[in-house]
Amino acid sequence: MIKVLFVCLGNICRSPMAQFVFKQIIEDCGLANRFEIDSAGTNYDCDAHNFIHHGTREMLKSMHVPFEEHYSRRIQPKDYDYYDYILAMEEYNIEDILSIVGPDTKNKIHRLLDWSSNPRDIGDPWYTGNFDDSYWDIIEGCQTFLEHLEKQNLL
Ligand code: 4NP
């Protein structure tokens, strides 16, 4: 079982989008039983168990990506031990994750787009209002992450 935790700041826009996009991709590839997936955020506010942002819901609906209810939660130190991959949306998230879980001694923390031919941050639609760009970046990130696992013979 490969355990993956997608992480952003608020856990209502990008990381739940990545969670359900990745879920659909692995289901389409017949790999769903090989993964355990969740998402979390770094903001204190995440523990208020907020709903997925309507912009993310609308984006997922328009692209026919199935999703369930998800309530925001803040990443905890024990998540570092439990998950194999902690995939952040942007560099700023990584700083916050490290401040919560401590040093990345097992090299588990990466940006989702680090395996892309153009490694980069995924912009925050909470501020930009642009859920489309985040969606296509997340598609690229999820696909290139899966390709990375294949190249490492982990699938
Ligand atoms: P996310 O976006 O990190 O992609 O979920 C945000 C959602 C909420 C806030 C910031 C970013 N916030 O400050 O409440």
XYZ file of C-alpha atoms in Angstrom, residues 18 33 40 58 67 74 80 120 125 128-129 138 140 145:
14
model
C -5.577 16.735 -5.921
C -6.350 -0.900 -4.273
C -4.694 17.987 4.908
C -17.566 23.241 -9.458
C -15.739 13.433 -5.086
C -4.540 20.166 9.934
C 4.778 12.016 8.800
C 6.916 24.632 -9.961
C -7.121 29.749 -6.166
C -6.227 34.006 -7.553
C -9.802 32.800 -8.109
C -2.826 19.175 -10.467
C 0.098 17.274 -14.569
C 3.987 11.527 -9.783
